PDB file of C-alpha atoms in Angstrom:
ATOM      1  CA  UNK A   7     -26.606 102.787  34.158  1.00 51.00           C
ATOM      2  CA  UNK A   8     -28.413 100.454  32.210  1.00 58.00           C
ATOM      3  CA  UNK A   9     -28.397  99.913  28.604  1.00 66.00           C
ATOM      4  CA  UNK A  10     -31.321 101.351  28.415  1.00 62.00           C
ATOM      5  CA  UNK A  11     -32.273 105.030  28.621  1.00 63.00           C
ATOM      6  CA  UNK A  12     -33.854 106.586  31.446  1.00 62.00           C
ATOM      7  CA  UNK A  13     -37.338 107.030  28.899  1.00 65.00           C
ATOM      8  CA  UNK A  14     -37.623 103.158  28.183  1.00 66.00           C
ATOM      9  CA  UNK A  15     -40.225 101.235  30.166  1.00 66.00           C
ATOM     10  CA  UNK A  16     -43.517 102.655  31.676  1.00 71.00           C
ATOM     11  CA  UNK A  17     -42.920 106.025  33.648  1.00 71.00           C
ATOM     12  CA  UNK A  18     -45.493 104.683  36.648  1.00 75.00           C
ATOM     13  CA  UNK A  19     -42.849 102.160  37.688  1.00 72.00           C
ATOM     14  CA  UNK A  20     -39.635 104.224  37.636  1.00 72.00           C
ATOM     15  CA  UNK A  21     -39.653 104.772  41.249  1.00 75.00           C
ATOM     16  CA  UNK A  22     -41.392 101.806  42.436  1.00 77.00           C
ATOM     17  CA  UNK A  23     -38.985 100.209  45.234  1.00 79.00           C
ATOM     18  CA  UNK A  24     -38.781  96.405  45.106  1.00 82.00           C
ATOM     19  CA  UNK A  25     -39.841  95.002  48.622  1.00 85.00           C
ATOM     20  CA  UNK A  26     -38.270  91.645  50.181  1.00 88.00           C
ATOM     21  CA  UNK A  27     -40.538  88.688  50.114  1.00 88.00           C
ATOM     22  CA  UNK A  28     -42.257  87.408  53.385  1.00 87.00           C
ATOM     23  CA  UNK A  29     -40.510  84.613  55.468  1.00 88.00           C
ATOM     24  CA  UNK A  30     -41.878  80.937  55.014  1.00 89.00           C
ATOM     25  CA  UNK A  31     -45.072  80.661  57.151  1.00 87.00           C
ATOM     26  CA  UNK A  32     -44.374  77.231  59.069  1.00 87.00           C
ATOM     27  CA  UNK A  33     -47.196  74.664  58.779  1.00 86.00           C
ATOM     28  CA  UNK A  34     -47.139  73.938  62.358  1.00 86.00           C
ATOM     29  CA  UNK A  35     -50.108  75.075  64.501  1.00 88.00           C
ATOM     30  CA  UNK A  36     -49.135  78.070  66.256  1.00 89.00           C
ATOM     31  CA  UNK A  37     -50.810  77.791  69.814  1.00 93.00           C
ATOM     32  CA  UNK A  38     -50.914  74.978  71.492  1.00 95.00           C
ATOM     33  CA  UNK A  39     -54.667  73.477  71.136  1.00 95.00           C
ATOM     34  CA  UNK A  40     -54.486  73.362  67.447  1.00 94.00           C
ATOM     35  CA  UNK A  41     -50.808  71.151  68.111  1.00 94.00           C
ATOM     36  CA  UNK A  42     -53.026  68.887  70.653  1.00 96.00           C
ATOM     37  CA  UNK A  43     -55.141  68.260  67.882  1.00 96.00           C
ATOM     38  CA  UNK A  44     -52.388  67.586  65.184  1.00 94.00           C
ATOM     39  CA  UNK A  45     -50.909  65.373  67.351  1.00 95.00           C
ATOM     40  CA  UNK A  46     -53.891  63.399  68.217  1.00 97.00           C
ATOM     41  CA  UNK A  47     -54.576  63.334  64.468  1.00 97.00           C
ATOM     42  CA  UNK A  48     -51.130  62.227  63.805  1.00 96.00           C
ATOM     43  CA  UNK A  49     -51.206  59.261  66.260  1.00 98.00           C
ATOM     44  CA  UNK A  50     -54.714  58.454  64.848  1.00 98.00           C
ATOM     45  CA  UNK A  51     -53.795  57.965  61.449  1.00 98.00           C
ATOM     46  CA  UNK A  52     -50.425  56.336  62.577  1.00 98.00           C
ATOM     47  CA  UNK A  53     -52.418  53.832  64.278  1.00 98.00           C
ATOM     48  CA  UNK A  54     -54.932  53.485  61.437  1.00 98.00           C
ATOM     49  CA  UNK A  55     -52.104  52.581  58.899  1.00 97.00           C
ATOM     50  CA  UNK A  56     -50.445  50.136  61.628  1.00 97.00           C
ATOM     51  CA  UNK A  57     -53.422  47.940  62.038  1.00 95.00           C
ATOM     52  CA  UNK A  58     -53.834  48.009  58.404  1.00 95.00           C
ATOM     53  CA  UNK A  59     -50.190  46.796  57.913  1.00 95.00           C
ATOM     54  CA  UNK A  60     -50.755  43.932  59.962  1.00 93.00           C
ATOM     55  CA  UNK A  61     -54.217  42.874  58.234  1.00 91.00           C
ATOM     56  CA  UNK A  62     -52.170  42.950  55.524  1.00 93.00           C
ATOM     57  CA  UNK A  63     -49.406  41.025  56.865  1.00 92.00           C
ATOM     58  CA  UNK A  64     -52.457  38.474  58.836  1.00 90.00           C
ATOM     59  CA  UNK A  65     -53.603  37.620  54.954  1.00 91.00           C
ATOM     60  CA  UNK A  66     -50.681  36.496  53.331  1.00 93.00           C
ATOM     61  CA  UNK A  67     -51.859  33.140  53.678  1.00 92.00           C
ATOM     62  CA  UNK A  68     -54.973  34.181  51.547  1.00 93.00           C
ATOM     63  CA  UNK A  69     -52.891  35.494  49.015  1.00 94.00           C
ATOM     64  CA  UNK A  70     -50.726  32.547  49.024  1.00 94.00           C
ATOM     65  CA  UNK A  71     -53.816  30.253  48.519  1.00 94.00           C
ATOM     66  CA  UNK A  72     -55.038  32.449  45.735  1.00 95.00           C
ATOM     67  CA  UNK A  73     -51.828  32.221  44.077  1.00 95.00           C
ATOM     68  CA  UNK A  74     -51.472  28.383  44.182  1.00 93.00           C
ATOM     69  CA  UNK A  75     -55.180  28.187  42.817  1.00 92.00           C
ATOM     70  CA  UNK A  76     -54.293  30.759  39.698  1.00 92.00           C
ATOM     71  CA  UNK A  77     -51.104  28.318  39.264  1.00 88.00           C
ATOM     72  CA  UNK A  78     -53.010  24.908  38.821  1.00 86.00           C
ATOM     73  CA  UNK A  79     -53.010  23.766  35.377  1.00 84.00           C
ATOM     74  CA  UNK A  80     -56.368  23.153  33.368  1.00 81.00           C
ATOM     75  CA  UNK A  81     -57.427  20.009  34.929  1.00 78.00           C
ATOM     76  CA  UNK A  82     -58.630  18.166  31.329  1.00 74.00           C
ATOM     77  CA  UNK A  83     -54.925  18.796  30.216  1.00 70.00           C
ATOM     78  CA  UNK A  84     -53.585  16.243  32.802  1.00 65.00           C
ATOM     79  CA  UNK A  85     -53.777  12.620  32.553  1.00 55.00           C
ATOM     80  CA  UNK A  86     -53.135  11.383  36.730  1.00 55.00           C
ATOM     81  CA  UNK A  87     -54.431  14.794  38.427  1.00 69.00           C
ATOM     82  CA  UNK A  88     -52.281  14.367  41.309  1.00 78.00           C
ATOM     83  CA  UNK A  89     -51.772  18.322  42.187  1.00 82.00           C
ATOM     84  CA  UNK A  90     -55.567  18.424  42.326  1.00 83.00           C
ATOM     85  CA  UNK A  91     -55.675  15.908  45.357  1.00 84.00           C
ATOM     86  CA  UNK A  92     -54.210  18.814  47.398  1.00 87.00           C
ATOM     87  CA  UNK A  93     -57.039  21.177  47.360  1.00 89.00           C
ATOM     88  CA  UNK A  94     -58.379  20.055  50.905  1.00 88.00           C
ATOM     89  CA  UNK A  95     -54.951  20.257  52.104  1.00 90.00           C
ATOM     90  CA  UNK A  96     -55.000  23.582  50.628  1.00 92.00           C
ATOM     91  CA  UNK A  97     -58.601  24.359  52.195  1.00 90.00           C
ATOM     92  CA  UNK A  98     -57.053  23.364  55.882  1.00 91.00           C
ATOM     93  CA  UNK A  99     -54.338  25.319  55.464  1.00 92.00           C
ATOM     94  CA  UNK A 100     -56.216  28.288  54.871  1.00 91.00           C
ATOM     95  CA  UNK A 101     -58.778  27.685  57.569  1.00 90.00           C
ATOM     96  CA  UNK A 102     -55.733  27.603  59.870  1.00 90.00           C
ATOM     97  CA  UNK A 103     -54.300  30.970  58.997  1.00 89.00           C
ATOM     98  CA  UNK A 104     -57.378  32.586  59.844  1.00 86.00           C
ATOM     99  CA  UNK A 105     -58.726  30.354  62.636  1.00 87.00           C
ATOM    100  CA  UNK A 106     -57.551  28.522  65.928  1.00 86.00           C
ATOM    101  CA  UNK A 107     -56.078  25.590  65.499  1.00 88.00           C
ATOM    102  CA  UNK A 108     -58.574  23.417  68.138  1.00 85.00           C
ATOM    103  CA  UNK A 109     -61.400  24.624  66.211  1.00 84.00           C
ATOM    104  CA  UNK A 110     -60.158  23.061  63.035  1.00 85.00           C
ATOM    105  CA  UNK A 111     -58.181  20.473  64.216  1.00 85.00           C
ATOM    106  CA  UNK A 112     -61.083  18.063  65.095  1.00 85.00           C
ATOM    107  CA  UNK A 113     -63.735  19.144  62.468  1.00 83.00           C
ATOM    108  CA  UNK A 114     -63.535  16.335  59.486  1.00 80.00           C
ATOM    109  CA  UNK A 115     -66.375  15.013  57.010  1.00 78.00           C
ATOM    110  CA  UNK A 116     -69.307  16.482  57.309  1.00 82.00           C
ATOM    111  CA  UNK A 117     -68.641  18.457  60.103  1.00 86.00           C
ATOM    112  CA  UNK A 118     -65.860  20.240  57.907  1.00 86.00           C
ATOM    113  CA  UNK A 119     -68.522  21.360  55.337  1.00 86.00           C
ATOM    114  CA  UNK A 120     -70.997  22.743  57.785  1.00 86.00           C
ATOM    115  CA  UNK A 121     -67.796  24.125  59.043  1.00 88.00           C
ATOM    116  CA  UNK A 122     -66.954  25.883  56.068  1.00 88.00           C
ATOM    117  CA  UNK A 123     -70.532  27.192  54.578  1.00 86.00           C
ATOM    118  CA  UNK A 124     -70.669  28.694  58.157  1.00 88.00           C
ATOM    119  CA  UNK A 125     -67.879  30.779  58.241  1.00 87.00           C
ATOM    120  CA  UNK A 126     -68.496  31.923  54.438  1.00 85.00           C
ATOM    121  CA  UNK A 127     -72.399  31.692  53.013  1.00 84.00           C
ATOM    122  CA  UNK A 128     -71.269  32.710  49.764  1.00 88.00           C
ATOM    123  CA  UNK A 129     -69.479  29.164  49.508  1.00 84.00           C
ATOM    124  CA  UNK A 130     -71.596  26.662  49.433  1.00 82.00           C
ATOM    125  CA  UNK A 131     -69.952  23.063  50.288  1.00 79.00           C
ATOM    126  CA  UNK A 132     -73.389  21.444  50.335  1.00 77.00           C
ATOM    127  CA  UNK A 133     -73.324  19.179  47.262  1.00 77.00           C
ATOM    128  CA  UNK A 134     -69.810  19.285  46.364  1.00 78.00           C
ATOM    129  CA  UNK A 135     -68.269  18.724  50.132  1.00 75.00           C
ATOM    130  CA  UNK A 136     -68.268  14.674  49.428  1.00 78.00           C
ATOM    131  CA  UNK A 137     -65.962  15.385  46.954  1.00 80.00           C
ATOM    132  CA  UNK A 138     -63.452  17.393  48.850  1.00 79.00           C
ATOM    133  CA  UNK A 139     -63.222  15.019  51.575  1.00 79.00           C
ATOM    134  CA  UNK A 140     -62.917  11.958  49.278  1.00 82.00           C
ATOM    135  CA  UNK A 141     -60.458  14.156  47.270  1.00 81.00           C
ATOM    136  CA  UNK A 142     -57.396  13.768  49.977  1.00 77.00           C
ATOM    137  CA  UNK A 143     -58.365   9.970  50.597  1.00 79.00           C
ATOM    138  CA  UNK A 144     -59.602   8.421  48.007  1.00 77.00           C
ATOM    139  CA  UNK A 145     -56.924   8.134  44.698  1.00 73.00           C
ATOM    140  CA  UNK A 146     -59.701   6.122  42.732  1.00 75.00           C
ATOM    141  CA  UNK A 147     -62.003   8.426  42.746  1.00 76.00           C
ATOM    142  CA  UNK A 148     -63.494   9.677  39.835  1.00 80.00           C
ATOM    143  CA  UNK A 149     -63.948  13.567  39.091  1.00 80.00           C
ATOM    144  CA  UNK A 150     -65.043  15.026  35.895  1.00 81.00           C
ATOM    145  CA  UNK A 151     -63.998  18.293  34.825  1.00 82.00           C
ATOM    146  CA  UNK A 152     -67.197  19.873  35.876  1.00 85.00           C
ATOM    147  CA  UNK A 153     -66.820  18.926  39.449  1.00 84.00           C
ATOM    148  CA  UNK A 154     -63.908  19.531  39.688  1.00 86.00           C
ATOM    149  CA  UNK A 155     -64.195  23.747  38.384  1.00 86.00           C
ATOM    150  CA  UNK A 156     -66.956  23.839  40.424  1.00 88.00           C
ATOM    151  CA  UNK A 157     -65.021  22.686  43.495  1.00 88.00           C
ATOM    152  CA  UNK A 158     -62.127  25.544  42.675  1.00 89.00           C
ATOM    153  CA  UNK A 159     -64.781  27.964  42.299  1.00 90.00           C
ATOM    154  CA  UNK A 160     -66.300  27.344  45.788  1.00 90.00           C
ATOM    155  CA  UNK A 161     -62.571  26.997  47.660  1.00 92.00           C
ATOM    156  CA  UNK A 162     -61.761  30.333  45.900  1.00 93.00           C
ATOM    157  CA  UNK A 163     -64.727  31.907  46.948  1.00 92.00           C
ATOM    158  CA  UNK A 164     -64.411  30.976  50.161  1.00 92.00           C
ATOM    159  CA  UNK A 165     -60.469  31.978  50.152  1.00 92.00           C
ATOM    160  CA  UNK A 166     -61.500  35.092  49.516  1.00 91.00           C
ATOM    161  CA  UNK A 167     -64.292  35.549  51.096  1.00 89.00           C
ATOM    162  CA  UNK A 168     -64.392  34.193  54.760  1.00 88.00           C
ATOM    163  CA  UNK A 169     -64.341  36.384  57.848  1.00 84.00           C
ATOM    164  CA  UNK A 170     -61.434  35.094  60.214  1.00 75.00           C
ATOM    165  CA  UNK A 171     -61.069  34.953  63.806  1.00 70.00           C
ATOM    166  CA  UNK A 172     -58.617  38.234  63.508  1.00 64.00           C
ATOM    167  CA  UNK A 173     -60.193  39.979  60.658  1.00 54.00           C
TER     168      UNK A 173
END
């Protein structure tokens, strides 16, 4: 007996019986279209996220790029500029992680503008390419700090931007 009396509580539930709770209903399909389907689903998806994983992976060179761009110091600051003469390097290198190498490899000049504004429109190479080509060859050459933030802006841009041979 409990410690209370047979009158405490409410008289309607005295002879309620207490029944067992139903058994886990499993969140596999039951008959075996509805499992055809899940599995399809599941494969689907699987496949989805592996193709995503390796864009991902294929664009660690853009990443890389980005991050040596957001790493430069201001250009005014320095006196000799020397990390700035790497930006076409830079440029190639990221043309070659998206791109075959014997499309690149023989482009140079002018040619490697064209190149460029063609594979991203939203770059435009036009009036500053003169500068990136002289940039890697030419250690006399002149650049004011205008020029030279525009020329990061477009190589960003196109970074970014560009639709490669595998995306």
């Amino acid at each position: 007996m409990t410690q209370f009396g047979d009158t405490w509580g409410s008289s309607i539930v005295k002879d309620l019986i207490e029944t067992d709770a139903p058994n886990a209903i499993s969140w596999w399909p039951q008959t075996i279209g509805w499992q055809v389907v899940a599995l399809i689903g599941l494969t689907l998806v699987c496949r989805r996220l592996y193709f995503a994983w390796r864009l991902y992976q294929h664009n660690q060179y853009r990443r890389d790029a980005i991050a040596w761009l957001n790493l430069l110091p201001p250009f005014e600051q320095l006196s000799a500029q020397p990390i700035y003469r790497q930006l076409p390097n830079l440029v190639r290198k990221a043309a070659l992680g998206g791109y075959k190498r014997t499309e690149i490899a023989t482009l140079s000049a002018d040619e490697w503008t064209q190149w460029l504004s063609k594979q991203c429109p939203q770059a435009k190479f036009e009036d500053i390419g003169f500068t990136l080509h002289e940039l890697a060859y030419d250690s006399a050459l002149e650049v004011n700090t205008a020029q030279m933030t525009k020329l990061i802006n477009q190589i960003r841009i196109w970074i970014e931007q560009h639709r490669g041979e595998y995306d």
